[in-house]
Every structure is written in structure tokens, then in C-alpha cells.
Amino acid sequence: MKTYAYIKYTLDFLFAAVVMLLTFWLLALCALAIKLDDPKSPVMYNAKRIGKGLRPFKMYKFRTMKPVFEGVGRVTVDTLTRPGRIMRKLSLDELPQLLNILKGDMSFIGPRPLTERYIPWYTKEQNLRHSVRPGLTGLAQISGRVNLRWDKRFQYDVQYVKNMSFKEDLVIFFSTIRKTLGGNDAIADGEDSESFDYFDEFQRDQIAKKRVSPAELISYEPEKREASAGAR
């Protein structure tokens, strides 16, 4: 797995560079559509996400939500802009994450990166998803995406980490293309879908129902981690 992880990083970088060159016109078209729809709002939405080793990074996305709803509400058809609905359906809003891949923050295939607020709520098993770089798409995304409960989704993430291989990545890659062209499960990543609880809300409910023990959760102190990162 360690050998493939190194090869995977090199392949990610080369492939991202090629895809950016080939889709430059599409990136420009998406940016133009956003500006024409709302000239006063920014084209990009920079979301803080958690990557490998629980390190935070800035994830780039095309802005698809109306400014009044950005960062404060769940994604629904009504909260999306007109071009945003199309970009979400075809996952075009994720294209700027090619820059994240070039920077080494992300991979093409891996668990989707989520927000910092969820960190204290992962179990030690679920936290294995952070032992690899997060991806544009992953096993959970081709296995149900927003239709999966959080615990099932993380089961797929951990399964991917434990069995990561070039063959598995190829299967996920081509399955993603097929699902994207079919518009399957395409309103959101899950944490902001109108049909989903946020993960911390979901996990509180699991603890209340005694399906998860508090002792299973990881410990996390943001201030100490940030101080440690600064010292390095």
C-alpha cells in the first residue's frame, strides 16, 4: 500500500495537470456563467476541509449557492443559483479541486473531505479515512452518495483505505464517470443535503441510542494541533 501511495501521488499530479489543460475552456465557461448570473458575487467558494492526518486545507469549488445561503444552510434546489443547479448535477463545481490535487491536498480517488466540526465525533475506526489524502470521488460516492447513512458511508471509506489499490481506483474512476453522466445522487456530498442530518447530529443520536459508545470517539484539541503544526 505504501508503494502504491507514492505512485498514486505521482499519477494524481500528472493526470490533474493534463485534465486542467484539456478542460481549461470548461473552467472558463463555468466561471463566465457564474459571473453573468451574479456579477457582484465571487466565482469561487473556498471551503475549509480536513485532509490527511486531520490537517486542514482550503478546498476550491465553483460557487453554486446563492450568497445569502452560503455557509449557513443546507443545499436544496431553491438555495442553488441557476448555473449552480447544472454544475451540481454534472459535478462541474468540483473541477477547481484539480488545483488541490496539484498542491498535494487531495487525490482523484479517496474519501471526500469534510468539515472540521466533525472531528471530535469520529470513532477511531472511522478516523482511518484520514490516513489517506481525500479525493474528488470515492467508494462511498459510487455506492450511494447522499442516499447513504453516515455510518455506512464511513464504512465504505474505511474499506477503501484498507484495500486501496490501482485496480480499485480504476473501478471507482469509471463508475464515477458513469454516475455523473447519469446525474445520480447529484445534489450534494451529504453533509449539506436537505435529506441528511449533519454528522455530529447523527453521531449524537447514535450515542443516545447506545449504538456508539463515547469511549470509541477520537480526542481532538484544535488549539494544540494548530500550535504543533506552527512549530513544525
PDB file of C-alpha atoms in Angstrom:
ATOM      1  CA  MET A   1       0.000   0.000   0.000  1.00  0.00           C
ATOM      2  CA  LYS A   2       2.854   2.418   0.818  1.00  0.00           C
ATOM      3  CA  THR A   3       4.430   1.807  -2.586  1.00  0.00           C
ATOM      4  CA  TYR A   4       1.145   2.432  -4.366  1.00  0.00           C
ATOM      5  CA  ALA A   5       0.503   5.563  -2.266  1.00  0.00           C
ATOM      6  CA  TYR A   6       3.722   7.073  -3.653  1.00  0.00           C
ATOM      7  CA  ILE A   7       2.883   6.061  -7.226  1.00  0.00           C
ATOM      8  CA  LYS A   8      -0.679   7.326  -6.733  1.00  0.00           C
ATOM      9  CA  TYR A   9       0.588  10.801  -5.766  1.00  0.00           C
ATOM     10  CA  THR A  10       2.710  10.995  -8.939  1.00  0.00           C
ATOM     11  CA  LEU A  11      -0.155   9.770 -11.137  1.00  0.00           C
ATOM     12  CA  ASP A  12      -2.562  12.235  -9.496  1.00  0.00           C
ATOM     13  CA  PHE A  13      -0.246  15.178 -10.212  1.00  0.00           C
ATOM     14  CA  LEU A  14       0.372  14.241 -13.842  1.00  0.00           C
ATOM     15  CA  PHE A  15      -3.273  13.436 -14.563  1.00  0.00           C
ATOM     16  CA  ALA A  16      -4.510  16.634 -12.878  1.00  0.00           C
ATOM     17  CA  ALA A  17      -2.128  18.727 -14.979  1.00  0.00           C
ATOM     18  CA  VAL A  18      -3.359  17.059 -18.178  1.00  0.00           C
ATOM     19  CA  VAL A  19      -7.044  17.361 -17.230  1.00  0.00           C
ATOM     20  CA  MET A  20      -6.622  21.058 -16.373  1.00  0.00           C
ATOM     21  CA  LEU A  21      -5.130  21.712 -19.801  1.00  0.00           C
ATOM     22  CA  LEU A  22      -7.910  19.799 -21.536  1.00  0.00           C
ATOM     23  CA  THR A  23     -10.749  21.372 -19.535  1.00  0.00           C
ATOM     24  CA  PHE A  24      -9.467  24.940 -19.342  1.00  0.00           C
ATOM     25  CA  TRP A  25     -12.265  26.020 -21.689  1.00  0.00           C
ATOM     26  CA  LEU A  26     -14.853  24.345 -19.443  1.00  0.00           C
ATOM     27  CA  LEU A  27     -13.438  26.002 -16.318  1.00  0.00           C
ATOM     28  CA  ALA A  28     -13.622  29.373 -18.094  1.00  0.00           C
ATOM     29  CA  LEU A  29     -17.203  28.680 -19.248  1.00  0.00           C
ATOM     30  CA  CYS A  30     -18.325  27.805 -15.699  1.00  0.00           C
ATOM     31  CA  ALA A  31     -16.691  30.964 -14.326  1.00  0.00           C
ATOM     32  CA  LEU A  32     -18.382  33.080 -17.011  1.00  0.00           C
ATOM     33  CA  ALA A  33     -21.808  31.551 -16.282  1.00  0.00           C
ATOM     34  CA  ILE A  34     -21.438  32.337 -12.565  1.00  0.00           C
ATOM     35  CA  LYS A  35     -20.435  35.941 -13.274  1.00  0.00           C
ATOM     36  CA  LEU A  36     -23.242  36.513 -15.764  1.00  0.00           C
ATOM     37  CA  ASP A  37     -25.769  35.167 -13.241  1.00  0.00           C
ATOM     38  CA  ASP A  38     -24.488  37.400 -10.420  1.00  0.00           C
ATOM     39  CA  PRO A  39     -21.708  39.853 -11.394  1.00  0.00           C
ATOM     40  CA  LYS A  40     -21.184  41.097  -7.819  1.00  0.00           C
ATOM     41  CA  SER A  41     -20.520  37.694  -6.231  1.00  0.00           C
ATOM     42  CA  PRO A  42     -17.240  35.733  -6.356  1.00  0.00           C
ATOM     43  CA  VAL A  43     -16.766  32.873  -8.791  1.00  0.00           C
ATOM     44  CA  MET A  44     -15.082  30.598  -6.277  1.00  0.00           C
ATOM     45  CA  TYR A  45     -16.167  29.238  -2.917  1.00  0.00           C
ATOM     46  CA  ASN A  46     -13.221  28.286  -0.721  1.00  0.00           C
ATOM     47  CA  ALA A  47     -14.287  25.767   1.914  1.00  0.00           C
ATOM     48  CA  LYS A  48     -12.134  24.766   4.887  1.00  0.00           C
ATOM     49  CA  ARG A  49     -11.860  20.989   4.917  1.00  0.00           C
ATOM     50  CA  ILE A  50      -9.884  18.308   6.752  1.00  0.00           C
ATOM     51  CA  GLY A  51      -7.365  16.207   4.856  1.00  0.00           C
ATOM     52  CA  LYS A  52      -4.813  13.507   5.501  1.00  0.00           C
ATOM     53  CA  GLY A  53      -3.630  13.374   9.112  1.00  0.00           C
ATOM     54  CA  LEU A  54      -6.517  15.669  10.160  1.00  0.00           C
ATOM     55  CA  ARG A  55      -4.707  18.654   8.633  1.00  0.00           C
ATOM     56  CA  PRO A  56      -6.986  21.487   7.461  1.00  0.00           C
ATOM     57  CA  PHE A  57      -6.767  22.867   3.931  1.00  0.00           C
ATOM     58  CA  LYS A  58      -8.689  25.216   1.672  1.00  0.00           C
ATOM     59  CA  MET A  59     -10.788  23.281  -0.844  1.00  0.00           C
ATOM     60  CA  TYR A  60     -11.676  25.101  -4.052  1.00  0.00           C
ATOM     61  CA  LYS A  61     -15.146  24.886  -5.594  1.00  0.00           C
ATOM     62  CA  PHE A  62     -17.154  26.912  -8.056  1.00  0.00           C
ATOM     63  CA  ARG A  63     -19.814  28.886  -6.203  1.00  0.00           C
ATOM     64  CA  THR A  64     -23.181  27.202  -6.728  1.00  0.00           C
ATOM     65  CA  MET A  65     -25.247  28.574  -3.843  1.00  0.00           C
ATOM     66  CA  LYS A  66     -26.932  31.944  -3.623  1.00  0.00           C
ATOM     67  CA  PRO A  67     -24.761  34.247  -1.444  1.00  0.00           C
ATOM     68  CA  VAL A  68     -27.405  34.579   1.288  1.00  0.00           C
ATOM     69  CA  PHE A  69     -27.369  30.810   1.894  1.00  0.00           C
ATOM     70  CA  GLU A  70     -23.624  30.184   1.627  1.00  0.00           C
ATOM     71  CA  GLY A  71     -22.183  28.542   4.724  1.00  0.00           C
ATOM     72  CA  VAL A  72     -25.395  28.803   6.746  1.00  0.00           C
ATOM     73  CA  GLY A  73     -27.915  26.448   5.187  1.00  0.00           C
ATOM     74  CA  ARG A  74     -28.402  23.031   3.700  1.00  0.00           C
ATOM     75  CA  VAL A  75     -28.295  22.636  -0.055  1.00  0.00           C
ATOM     76  CA  THR A  76     -31.666  22.435  -1.792  1.00  0.00           C
ATOM     77  CA  VAL A  77     -32.761  23.278  -5.319  1.00  0.00           C
ATOM     78  CA  ASP A  78     -34.017  26.637  -4.013  1.00  0.00           C
ATOM     79  CA  THR A  79     -30.669  27.624  -2.473  1.00  0.00           C
ATOM     80  CA  LEU A  80     -28.724  26.981  -5.684  1.00  0.00           C
ATOM     81  CA  THR A  81     -28.106  29.527  -8.423  1.00  0.00           C
ATOM     82  CA  ARG A  82     -29.304  28.772 -11.954  1.00  0.00           C
ATOM     83  CA  PRO A  83     -25.860  27.743 -13.245  1.00  0.00           C
ATOM     84  CA  GLY A  84     -25.226  26.099  -9.860  1.00  0.00           C
ATOM     85  CA  ARG A  85     -28.017  23.578 -10.423  1.00  0.00           C
ATOM     86  CA  ILE A  86     -26.417  22.420 -13.666  1.00  0.00           C
ATOM     87  CA  MET A  87     -22.906  22.358 -12.209  1.00  0.00           C
ATOM     88  CA  ARG A  88     -24.047  20.334  -9.201  1.00  0.00           C
ATOM     89  CA  LYS A  89     -25.877  17.855 -11.393  1.00  0.00           C
ATOM     90  CA  LEU A  90     -22.773  17.261 -13.521  1.00  0.00           C
ATOM     91  CA  SER A  91     -20.307  17.753 -10.605  1.00  0.00           C
ATOM     92  CA  LEU A  92     -18.654  20.606 -12.538  1.00  0.00           C
ATOM     93  CA  ASP A  93     -18.438  22.630  -9.317  1.00  0.00           C
ATOM     94  CA  GLU A  94     -15.714  20.202  -8.195  1.00  0.00           C
ATOM     95  CA  LEU A  95     -13.384  20.931 -11.141  1.00  0.00           C
ATOM     96  CA  PRO A  96     -11.342  23.613  -9.293  1.00  0.00           C
ATOM     97  CA  GLN A  97     -10.243  20.855  -6.917  1.00  0.00           C
ATOM     98  CA  LEU A  98      -7.769  19.909  -9.622  1.00  0.00           C
ATOM     99  CA  LEU A  99      -5.727  22.717  -8.056  1.00  0.00           C
ATOM    100  CA  ASN A 100      -5.956  20.928  -4.694  1.00  0.00           C
ATOM    101  CA  ILE A 101      -4.619  17.780  -6.349  1.00  0.00           C
ATOM    102  CA  LEU A 102      -1.697  19.687  -7.874  1.00  0.00           C
ATOM    103  CA  LYS A 103      -0.949  21.175  -4.437  1.00  0.00           C
ATOM    104  CA  GLY A 104      -0.987  17.715  -2.838  1.00  0.00           C
ATOM    105  CA  ASP A 105      -4.037  18.390  -0.632  1.00  0.00           C
ATOM    106  CA  MET A 106      -6.226  15.878  -2.454  1.00  0.00           C
ATOM    107  CA  SER A 107      -6.254  12.863  -4.743  1.00  0.00           C
ATOM    108  CA  PHE A 108      -8.598  11.893  -7.560  1.00  0.00           C
ATOM    109  CA  ILE A 109      -9.825   8.904  -5.545  1.00  0.00           C
ATOM    110  CA  GLY A 110     -10.297   8.850  -1.765  1.00  0.00           C
ATOM    111  CA  PRO A 111     -12.783   9.661   0.995  1.00  0.00           C
ATOM    112  CA  ARG A 112     -14.483  13.009   0.432  1.00  0.00           C
ATOM    113  CA  PRO A 113     -13.090  15.757   2.713  1.00  0.00           C
ATOM    114  CA  LEU A 114     -15.469  17.011   5.387  1.00  0.00           C
ATOM    115  CA  THR A 115     -15.600  19.926   7.797  1.00  0.00           C
ATOM    116  CA  GLU A 116     -13.515  20.465  10.926  1.00  0.00           C
ATOM    117  CA  ARG A 117     -16.561  20.475  13.207  1.00  0.00           C
ATOM    118  CA  TYR A 118     -16.945  16.709  12.731  1.00  0.00           C
ATOM    119  CA  ILE A 119     -13.515  15.723  14.049  1.00  0.00           C
ATOM    120  CA  PRO A 120     -14.443  15.029  17.684  1.00  0.00           C
ATOM    121  CA  TRP A 121     -17.284  12.785  16.530  1.00  0.00           C
ATOM    122  CA  TYR A 122     -15.391  10.173  14.516  1.00  0.00           C
ATOM    123  CA  THR A 123     -14.803   6.789  16.072  1.00  0.00           C
ATOM    124  CA  LYS A 124     -11.228   5.503  15.931  1.00  0.00           C
ATOM    125  CA  GLU A 125     -12.262   3.153  13.117  1.00  0.00           C
ATOM    126  CA  GLN A 126     -13.950   5.926  11.137  1.00  0.00           C
ATOM    127  CA  ASN A 127     -10.902   8.128  11.597  1.00  0.00           C
ATOM    128  CA  LEU A 128      -8.924   5.739   9.384  1.00  0.00           C
ATOM    129  CA  ARG A 129     -10.440   7.674   6.479  1.00  0.00           C
ATOM    130  CA  HIS A 130      -7.935  10.426   7.320  1.00  0.00           C
ATOM    131  CA  SER A 131      -4.903   8.182   6.822  1.00  0.00           C
ATOM    132  CA  VAL A 132      -5.012   8.877   3.058  1.00  0.00           C
ATOM    133  CA  ARG A 133      -5.473  12.040   1.027  1.00  0.00           C
ATOM    134  CA  PRO A 134      -9.149  12.878   0.433  1.00  0.00           C
ATOM    135  CA  GLY A 135     -10.488  12.547  -3.094  1.00  0.00           C
ATOM    136  CA  LEU A 136     -12.696  14.116  -5.716  1.00  0.00           C
ATOM    137  CA  THR A 137     -14.674  10.895  -5.588  1.00  0.00           C
ATOM    138  CA  GLY A 138     -14.533   7.666  -3.633  1.00  0.00           C
ATOM    139  CA  LEU A 139     -16.066   4.293  -2.899  1.00  0.00           C
ATOM    140  CA  ALA A 140     -18.890   5.856  -0.874  1.00  0.00           C
ATOM    141  CA  GLN A 141     -19.758   8.206  -3.747  1.00  0.00           C
ATOM    142  CA  ILE A 142     -20.264   5.362  -6.221  1.00  0.00           C
ATOM    143  CA  SER A 143     -22.127   3.289  -3.616  1.00  0.00           C
ATOM    144  CA  GLY A 144     -24.958   5.663  -2.847  1.00  0.00           C
ATOM    145  CA  ARG A 145     -23.543   9.099  -2.020  1.00  0.00           C
ATOM    146  CA  VAL A 146     -26.336  11.179  -0.430  1.00  0.00           C
ATOM    147  CA  ASN A 147     -28.541   8.095  -0.077  1.00  0.00           C
ATOM    148  CA  LEU A 148     -26.159   6.538   2.477  1.00  0.00           C
ATOM    149  CA  ARG A 149     -26.354   6.959   6.238  1.00  0.00           C
ATOM    150  CA  TRP A 150     -23.218   8.466   7.734  1.00  0.00           C
ATOM    151  CA  ASP A 151     -22.092   5.231   9.386  1.00  0.00           C
ATOM    152  CA  LYS A 152     -22.486   3.269   6.142  1.00  0.00           C
ATOM    153  CA  ARG A 153     -20.688   5.953   4.204  1.00  0.00           C
ATOM    154  CA  PHE A 154     -17.716   5.794   6.566  1.00  0.00           C
ATOM    155  CA  GLN A 155     -17.705   2.008   6.345  1.00  0.00           C
ATOM    156  CA  TYR A 156     -17.080   2.394   2.626  1.00  0.00           C
ATOM    157  CA  ASP A 157     -14.354   4.995   3.302  1.00  0.00           C
ATOM    158  CA  VAL A 158     -12.543   2.675   5.715  1.00  0.00           C
ATOM    159  CA  GLN A 159     -12.994  -0.272   3.352  1.00  0.00           C
ATOM    160  CA  TYR A 160     -11.323   1.791   0.624  1.00  0.00           C
ATOM    161  CA  VAL A 161      -8.386   2.727   2.862  1.00  0.00           C
ATOM    162  CA  LYS A 162      -7.794  -0.882   3.884  1.00  0.00           C
ATOM    163  CA  ASN A 163      -7.953  -2.191   0.306  1.00  0.00           C
ATOM    164  CA  MET A 164      -6.527   0.740  -1.664  1.00  0.00           C
ATOM    165  CA  SER A 165      -5.101  -0.385  -5.000  1.00  0.00           C
ATOM    166  CA  PHE A 166      -4.696   0.757  -8.592  1.00  0.00           C
ATOM    167  CA  LYS A 167      -7.414  -1.670  -9.692  1.00  0.00           C
ATOM    168  CA  GLU A 168      -9.852  -0.339  -7.082  1.00  0.00           C
ATOM    169  CA  ASP A 169      -9.124   3.236  -8.152  1.00  0.00           C
ATOM    170  CA  LEU A 170      -9.836   2.405 -11.788  1.00  0.00           C
ATOM    171  CA  VAL A 171     -13.190   0.821 -10.868  1.00  0.00           C
ATOM    172  CA  ILE A 172     -14.178   3.893  -8.819  1.00  0.00           C
ATOM    173  CA  PHE A 173     -12.989   6.289 -11.534  1.00  0.00           C
ATOM    174  CA  PHE A 174     -15.056   4.737 -14.335  1.00  0.00           C
ATOM    175  CA  SER A 175     -18.072   4.202 -12.054  1.00  0.00           C
ATOM    176  CA  THR A 176     -17.936   7.902 -11.133  1.00  0.00           C
ATOM    177  CA  ILE A 177     -17.994   8.925 -14.804  1.00  0.00           C
ATOM    178  CA  ARG A 178     -20.993   6.679 -15.428  1.00  0.00           C
ATOM    179  CA  LYS A 179     -22.915   8.004 -12.413  1.00  0.00           C
ATOM    180  CA  THR A 180     -22.039  11.636 -13.148  1.00  0.00           C
ATOM    181  CA  LEU A 181     -23.260  11.408 -16.740  1.00  0.00           C
ATOM    182  CA  GLY A 182     -26.428   9.784 -15.408  1.00  0.00           C
ATOM    183  CA  GLY A 183     -26.918  12.567 -12.837  1.00  0.00           C
ATOM    184  CA  ASN A 184     -27.243  10.061  -9.963  1.00  0.00           C
ATOM    185  CA  ASP A 185     -27.273  11.296  -6.326  1.00  0.00           C
ATOM    186  CA  ALA A 186     -26.038  14.654  -7.503  1.00  0.00           C
ATOM    187  CA  ILE A 187     -27.399  17.428  -5.299  1.00  0.00           C
ATOM    188  CA  ALA A 188     -24.670  17.427  -2.643  1.00  0.00           C
ATOM    189  CA  ASP A 189     -21.915  15.490  -0.897  1.00  0.00           C
ATOM    190  CA  GLY A 190     -24.157  14.574   2.004  1.00  0.00           C
ATOM    191  CA  GLU A 191     -23.257  16.837   4.891  1.00  0.00           C
ATOM    192  CA  ASP A 192     -25.327  19.678   3.458  1.00  0.00           C
ATOM    193  CA  SER A 193     -28.140  17.782   1.790  1.00  0.00           C
ATOM    194  CA  GLU A 194     -31.672  18.600   2.897  1.00  0.00           C
ATOM    195  CA  SER A 195     -32.324  14.888   3.431  1.00  0.00           C
ATOM    196  CA  PHE A 196     -29.359  14.455   5.787  1.00  0.00           C
ATOM    197  CA  ASP A 197     -28.503  15.314   9.340  1.00  0.00           C
ATOM    198  CA  TYR A 198     -25.085  16.800   9.925  1.00  0.00           C
ATOM    199  CA  PHE A 199     -22.663  14.123  11.059  1.00  0.00           C
ATOM    200  CA  ASP A 200     -22.294  15.491  14.598  1.00  0.00           C
ATOM    201  CA  GLU A 201     -26.102  15.466  14.944  1.00  0.00           C
ATOM    202  CA  PHE A 202     -26.215  11.927  13.583  1.00  0.00           C
ATOM    203  CA  GLN A 203     -23.494  10.752  15.966  1.00  0.00           C
ATOM    204  CA  ARG A 204     -25.174  12.339  18.993  1.00  0.00           C
ATOM    205  CA  ASP A 205     -28.282  10.361  18.097  1.00  0.00           C
ATOM    206  CA  GLN A 206     -26.233   7.160  17.764  1.00  0.00           C
ATOM    207  CA  ILE A 207     -24.726   7.739  21.216  1.00  0.00           C
ATOM    208  CA  ALA A 208     -28.144   8.465  22.729  1.00  0.00           C
ATOM    209  CA  LYS A 209     -29.412   5.166  21.284  1.00  0.00           C
ATOM    210  CA  LYS A 210     -26.283   3.419  22.631  1.00  0.00           C
ATOM    211  CA  ARG A 211     -25.239   2.327  19.142  1.00  0.00           C
ATOM    212  CA  VAL A 212     -21.934   4.153  19.630  1.00  0.00           C
ATOM    213  CA  SER A 213     -20.008   4.455  22.885  1.00  0.00           C
ATOM    214  CA  PRO A 214     -18.358   7.814  23.749  1.00  0.00           C
ATOM    215  CA  ALA A 215     -15.219   5.791  24.502  1.00  0.00           C
ATOM    216  CA  GLU A 216     -14.987   4.941  20.772  1.00  0.00           C
ATOM    217  CA  LEU A 217     -14.613   8.597  19.760  1.00  0.00           C
ATOM    218  CA  ILE A 218     -11.226  10.130  18.990  1.00  0.00           C
ATOM    219  CA  SER A 219      -9.926  13.003  21.112  1.00  0.00           C
ATOM    220  CA  TYR A 220      -9.117  16.251  19.361  1.00  0.00           C
ATOM    221  CA  GLU A 221      -7.877  19.616  20.631  1.00  0.00           C
ATOM    222  CA  PRO A 222      -7.735  22.132  17.742  1.00  0.00           C
ATOM    223  CA  GLU A 223      -5.588  24.691  19.615  1.00  0.00           C
ATOM    224  CA  LYS A 224      -2.851  22.192  20.476  1.00  0.00           C
ATOM    225  CA  ARG A 225      -2.867  20.689  16.970  1.00  0.00           C
ATOM    226  CA  GLU A 226      -2.556  24.119  15.330  1.00  0.00           C
ATOM    227  CA  ALA A 227       0.238  25.117  17.723  1.00  0.00           C
ATOM    228  CA  SER A 228       2.058  21.885  16.896  1.00  0.00           C
ATOM    229  CA  ALA A 229       1.635  22.471  13.161  1.00  0.00           C
ATOM    230  CA  GLY A 230       3.001  26.000  13.567  1.00  0.00           C
ATOM    231  CA  ALA A 231       6.027  24.735  15.431  1.00  0.00           C
ATOM    232  CA  ARG A 232       6.919  22.474  12.505  1.00  0.00           C
TER     233      ARG A 232
END
